[in-house]
Coordinates of C-alpha atoms and ligand atoms in Angstrom, one line a residue:
X389 CA 194.0 107.0 68.9
X390 CA 192.3 106.6 72.6
X391 CA 192.7 103.1 74.0
X392 CA 190.9 101.4 77.0
X393 CA 192.9 98.6 79.3
X394 CA 190.2 96.3 81.1
X395 CA 191.1 93.9 83.3
X396 CA 189.3 91.0 84.1
X397 CA 190.2 89.6 86.4
X398 CA 187.9 86.7 86.6
X399 CA 188.0 86.1 82.6
X400 CA 187.9 83.0 81.3
X401 CA 191.3 82.3 78.9
X402 CA 189.5 79.4 77.5
X403 CA 186.4 79.1 74.9
X404 CA 185.0 76.4 77.3
X405 CA 181.8 78.5 78.8
X406 CA 177.8 78.5 77.9
X407 CA 176.9 82.0 76.2
X408 CA 173.7 81.3 78.3
X409 CA 176.4 81.8 82.0
X410 CA 178.3 85.0 81.5
X411 CA 177.5 86.7 84.3
X412 CA 178.7 83.1 86.3
X413 CA 180.5 80.4 85.2
X414 CA 182.1 82.9 82.0
X415 CA 183.8 84.9 84.9
X416 CA 181.6 87.9 83.7
X417 CA 182.6 87.9 80.4
X418 CA 178.7 89.9 80.7
X419 CA 181.1 92.9 81.6
X420 CA 183.3 92.4 79.0
X421 CA 181.7 92.3 76.5
X422 CA 179.7 95.2 77.5
X423 CA 183.2 97.4 77.6
X424 CA 183.8 96.4 74.5
X425 CA 180.6 97.6 72.3
X426 CA 181.3 100.6 75.2
X427 CA 184.5 101.8 74.1
X428 CA 184.1 100.9 69.7
X429 CA 179.9 101.7 68.7
X430 CA 178.4 104.5 68.7
X431 CA 174.5 104.8 68.0
X432 CA 174.9 103.6 64.5
X433 CA 179.1 103.0 63.6
X434 CA 181.9 102.3 65.1
X435 CA 184.5 104.6 66.3
X436 CA 187.3 103.7 64.5
X437 CA 189.8 105.8 66.3
X438 CA 189.8 103.1 69.1
X439 CA 190.7 100.4 70.5
X440 CA 189.9 98.0 73.8
X441 CA 192.7 95.1 75.3
X442 CA 190.6 93.3 77.3
X443 CA 193.2 91.8 79.5
X444 CA 191.8 87.2 80.7
X445 CA 192.9 86.7 84.3
X446 CA 196.6 88.0 83.4
X447 CA 197.1 85.6 80.7
X448 CA 196.1 86.6 77.1
X449 CA 195.3 90.2 76.3
X450 CA 192.3 90.1 73.8
X451 CA 192.7 93.2 71.9
X452 CA 190.0 94.9 69.2
X453 CA 190.8 97.7 66.7
X454 CA 188.3 99.5 65.8
X455 CA 189.2 100.5 62.3
X456 CA 189.7 96.5 61.2
X457 CA 186.9 94.8 62.9
X458 CA 184.0 93.1 61.0
X459 CA 180.8 92.3 62.6
X460 CA 181.1 93.5 65.9
X461 CA 176.7 93.6 66.5
X462 CA 175.7 95.4 69.5
X463 CA 174.2 93.1 71.1
X464 CA 176.1 91.2 74.4
X465 CA 175.7 87.9 73.5
X466 CA 176.8 88.3 70.3
X467 CA 179.8 90.6 71.6
X468 CA 181.3 87.8 74.2
X469 CA 180.4 85.3 70.9
X470 CA 183.2 87.0 69.3
X471 CA 185.3 86.8 71.7
X472 CA 184.3 83.2 72.6
X473 CA 185.8 81.7 69.3
X474 CA 188.6 84.1 70.2
X475 CA 189.4 82.3 72.5
X476 CA 189.1 79.0 70.9
X477 CA 192.6 80.4 68.9
X478 CA 194.2 79.9 72.2
X479 CA 196.8 77.7 71.9
X480 CA 198.5 79.9 68.3
X481 CA 198.9 82.6 71.2
X482 CA 202.7 81.6 71.9
X483 CA 205.0 84.5 73.2
X484 CA 204.3 87.7 73.0
X485 CA 203.5 87.7 69.1
X486 CA 199.9 88.6 68.7
X487 CA 197.2 86.2 66.9
X488 CA 194.8 87.7 64.3
X489 CA 192.1 85.4 65.7
X490 CA 189.5 87.6 62.0
X491 CA 190.2 91.1 60.7
X492 CA 190.9 93.1 63.6
X493 CA 190.8 90.9 66.5
X494 CA 194.3 89.6 67.7
X495 CA 194.9 87.1 71.6
X496 CA 198.4 88.0 72.4
X497 CA 199.7 85.8 75.7
X498 CA 200.4 88.5 78.0
X499 CA 199.0 90.7 81.0
X500 CA 198.6 93.2 82.2
X501 CA 201.9 94.5 82.2
X502 CA 203.2 93.9 79.4
X503 CA 199.9 94.8 77.8
X504 CA 200.6 98.6 78.7
X505 CA 204.4 98.3 78.5
X506 CA 203.3 98.1 74.9
X507 CA 201.0 100.7 74.0
X508 CA 202.2 104.3 73.3
X509 CA 200.5 107.3 74.5
X510 CA 199.8 108.8 77.9
X511 CA 198.4 106.5 80.4
X512 CA 195.7 107.4 82.8
X513 CA 194.1 105.5 85.4
X514 CA 190.9 105.5 85.7
X515 CA 189.2 106.0 89.6
X516 CA 187.2 107.6 91.3
X517 CA 189.7 108.5 93.5
X518 CA 191.8 110.6 91.0
X519 CA 191.8 114.2 89.7
X520 CA 189.1 116.1 88.7
X521 CA 188.7 115.3 84.7
X522 CA 187.9 118.7 84.2
X523 CA 191.1 120.1 85.6
X524 CA 192.7 117.7 82.9
X525 CA 193.6 118.0 79.6
X526 CA 192.8 115.7 77.0
X527 CA 196.0 114.4 75.6
X528 CA 196.0 112.9 71.9
X529 CA 196.4 108.8 72.3
X530 CA 194.5 109.5 75.6
X531 CA 195.0 105.0 76.9
X532 CA 193.0 104.4 79.9
X533 CA 193.1 101.5 82.4
X534 CA 189.6 100.3 84.1
X535 CA 189.4 97.0 86.3
X536 CA 186.5 95.2 86.1
X537 CA 183.6 94.4 89.1
X538 CA 186.7 94.4 91.3
X539 CA 188.8 96.4 92.9
X540 CA 192.4 97.0 91.4
X541 CA 194.3 94.3 93.0
X542 CA 197.4 96.0 95.0
X543 CA 200.1 94.4 92.8
X544 CA 197.9 95.5 90.0
X545 CA 197.2 99.3 91.6
X546 CA 201.5 99.7 92.2
X547 CA 202.3 98.2 88.5
X548 CA 200.3 101.4 87.6
X549 CA 201.9 103.5 89.9
X550 CA 204.5 102.8 88.3
X551 CA 203.8 103.6 84.6
X552 CA 200.7 105.9 84.5
X553 CA 200.3 109.4 84.0
X554 CA 197.5 109.5 86.2
X555 CA 194.4 109.1 87.9
X556 CA 191.4 110.3 86.2
X557 CA 188.2 110.6 88.0
X558 CA 185.0 111.3 85.7
X559 CA 182.8 111.6 89.1
X560 CA 181.7 111.6 92.2
X561 CA 180.5 107.4 92.1
X562 CA 181.8 104.5 91.1
X563 CA 180.1 103.5 87.9
X564 CA 180.4 99.9 86.0
X565 CA 183.6 100.0 83.5
X566 CA 181.5 100.4 80.5
X567 CA 179.8 103.4 81.9
X568 CA 183.4 104.9 82.7
X569 CA 184.2 104.0 79.3
X570 CA 181.0 105.5 78.1
X571 CA 181.6 108.9 80.0
X572 CA 185.5 108.7 79.0
X573 CA 184.5 109.1 74.8
X574 CA 182.4 111.5 76.0
X575 CA 184.9 113.6 77.7
X576 CA 186.9 113.6 74.4
X577 CA 183.8 113.4 72.1
X578 CA 183.5 117.2 73.6
X579 CA 187.1 118.2 74.7
X580 CA 189.4 116.8 72.8
X581 CA 191.1 115.1 69.0
X582 CA 187.6 114.0 67.2
Ligands
LIG1345 C1 182.4 98.7 88.8 S1 183.7 99.7 89.4 C2 185.1 99.2 90.6 C3 184.6 98.4 91.5 C4 186.2 98.4 92.1 N1 184.8 97.7 93.7 C5 186.5 99.1 93.3 O1 186.4 99.4 94.1 O2 187.6 99.8 92.3 C6 184.7 99.2 87.4 C7 185.9 100.6 86.9 O3 185.1 102.0 86.1 C8 186.0 102.9 86.8 N2 184.9 104.1 87.5 C9 183.8 103.4 88.3 N3 183.7 104.9 88.8 C10 185.0 105.9 88.3 C11 184.5 107.2 88.7 N4 183.9 107.8 89.2 N5 185.8 107.9 87.6 C12 186.5 106.9 87.2 N6 186.5 105.9 87.4 C13 185.7 105.5 87.9 C14 187.2 102.1 87.4 O4 188.1 101.9 86.5 C15 186.9 100.9 88.4 O5 188.2 100.4 88.5

């Protein structure tokens, strides 16, 4: 199982935003939608061995499981619409119990710390300042933590420093979150479990 945790600092926590302004009033939901698609879609099919967790403003985590999700279309707007319809159920997410809003999609009222705590596997922070991916042996259950367009905050870095098994650099250039997900997948496709 491959897992990606994406920290959306400005992400919306309710469904009150227009699909016509994803980068603006929707708090860069365009970026999260692309990250979701990069994590779960191949050219013709879905990565059933992958789960993606979108952490929304450290208040909710929206999880999509590649093995059970349905109706995931490859365009950003459809993905954003799926995220918005998930948020329409936010009042059902009580405590730390995930609510399944549609097949393969859950919403949980937790932030980054609780999300990572609940995952099983080898946790890597992805960052250009890390150890080169070429020196790392891919583990069988990798969990990658990425930020959005913003750097991780000091608090997030401190939290991650305590829980991660290492920081991995995918290359010398800082790339977009969805691009980093694609490169990480490619690394595992070439070297790790398929
Ligand atoms: C657009 S970057 C974040 C840029 C942000 N301004 C910063 O300084 O961190 C988005 C995320 O992609 C991942 N990323 C980008 N370039 C990377 C690289 N070369 N190696 C590993 N991860 C990378 C990191 O997780 C990063 O937080």
